[in-house]
mmCIF file of C-alpha atoms in Angstrom:
data_model
loop_
_atom_site.group_PDB
_atom_site.id
_atom_site.type_symbol
_atom_site.label_atom_id
_atom_site.label_comp_id
_atom_site.label_asym_id
_atom_site.label_seq_id
_atom_site.Cartn_x
_atom_site.Cartn_y
_atom_site.Cartn_z
ATOM 1 C CA MET A 30 53.616 88.838 175.295
ATOM 2 C CA ASN A 31 51.415 86.723 172.705
ATOM 3 C CA ASN A 32 49.273 88.538 169.702
ATOM 4 C CA ARG A 33 46.338 88.136 167.191
ATOM 5 C CA LEU A 34 48.119 90.659 164.977
ATOM 6 C CA ARG A 35 49.596 89.217 161.883
ATOM 7 C CA GLU A 36 45.914 86.401 162.055
ATOM 8 C CA LEU A 37 43.780 89.860 162.005
ATOM 9 C CA ARG A 38 45.699 91.512 159.334
ATOM 10 C CA ALA A 39 45.402 88.939 157.439
ATOM 11 C CA GLU A 40 41.755 88.692 157.507
ATOM 12 C CA ARG A 41 41.859 92.458 155.732
ATOM 13 C CA GLY A 42 44.202 91.414 153.448
ATOM 14 C CA TRP A 43 46.499 94.001 154.254
ATOM 15 C CA SER A 44 50.340 93.480 154.033
ATOM 16 C CA GLN A 45 52.528 95.204 156.556
ATOM 17 C CA ALA A 46 52.884 97.919 155.186
ATOM 18 C CA ASP A 47 49.077 98.589 154.858
ATOM 19 C CA LEU A 48 48.841 98.284 158.028
ATOM 20 C CA ALA A 49 51.866 100.105 159.148
ATOM 21 C CA HIS A 50 50.222 102.886 157.229
ATOM 22 C CA HIS A 51 46.702 102.863 159.010
ATOM 23 C CA LEU A 52 48.342 102.773 162.639
ATOM 24 C CA GLU A 53 51.142 105.970 161.380
ATOM 25 C CA VAL A 54 53.757 103.353 162.436
ATOM 26 C CA SER A 55 56.706 101.601 160.668
ATOM 27 C CA ARG A 56 56.402 98.588 158.506
ATOM 28 C CA GLN A 57 59.267 97.777 160.782
ATOM 29 C CA SER A 58 56.921 97.655 164.549
ATOM 30 C CA VAL A 59 54.335 96.046 162.271
ATOM 31 C CA ASN A 60 57.390 93.532 161.734
ATOM 32 C CA ALA A 61 58.573 93.416 165.161
ATOM 33 C CA ILE A 62 54.980 93.758 167.253
ATOM 34 C CA GLU A 63 54.247 90.665 164.877
ATOM 35 C CA THR A 64 57.316 88.314 165.704
ATOM 36 C CA GLY A 65 57.068 88.848 169.568
ATOM 37 C CA LYS A 66 60.001 91.241 169.366
ATOM 38 C CA PHE A 67 58.508 94.357 170.616
ATOM 39 C CA ASP A 68 56.010 95.343 172.485
ATOM 40 C CA PRO A 69 53.390 98.227 171.654
ATOM 41 C CA SER A 70 53.103 100.826 174.143
ATOM 42 C CA LEU A 71 49.758 101.360 175.367
ATOM 43 C CA PRO A 72 48.714 104.487 173.677
ATOM 44 C CA LEU A 73 49.989 101.997 169.952
ATOM 45 C CA ALA A 74 48.085 98.663 171.681
ATOM 46 C CA PHE A 75 44.497 101.202 171.685
ATOM 47 C CA ARG A 76 45.595 102.117 168.709
ATOM 48 C CA ILE A 77 45.323 98.712 167.230
ATOM 49 C CA ALA A 78 42.649 97.262 168.882
ATOM 50 C CA ARG A 79 40.126 100.642 167.849
ATOM 51 C CA LEU A 80 41.221 99.627 164.037
ATOM 52 C CA PHE A 81 39.960 96.286 164.175
ATOM 53 C CA ASP A 82 37.166 97.221 166.669
ATOM 54 C CA LEU A 83 38.068 94.522 169.355
ATOM 55 C CA PRO A 84 38.931 95.123 173.128
ATOM 56 C CA ILE A 85 43.152 95.065 173.211
ATOM 57 C CA GLU A 86 42.555 91.529 175.469
ATOM 58 C CA ALA A 87 40.778 90.312 171.971
ATOM 59 C CA ILE A 88 44.339 90.781 170.344
ATOM 60 C CA PHE A 89 46.984 91.189 172.980
ATOM 61 C CA SER A 90 47.653 88.716 175.755
ATOM 62 C CA GLU A 91 50.322 87.266 178.272
ATOM 63 C CA GLU A 92 52.583 84.943 177.625
ATOM 64 C CA PRO A 93 51.794 81.508 179.367
ATOM 65 C CA GLN A 94 53.566 80.669 182.159
ATOM 66 C CA SER A 95 56.126 77.799 182.372
#
């Protein structure tokens, strides 16, 4: 799954630790989501969307099919 988390975080001037604090997850979780190593649970995806005031689809998208 592709995501814009790093871009959205950078727009706010937040570090991974800052975002992790807002989401109540570890910095390692934020890093894993940003790098595509981990897809967030649905509740976490909703928290991310609410935090950035965007629909989930504006943050996360499926990887293009080959």
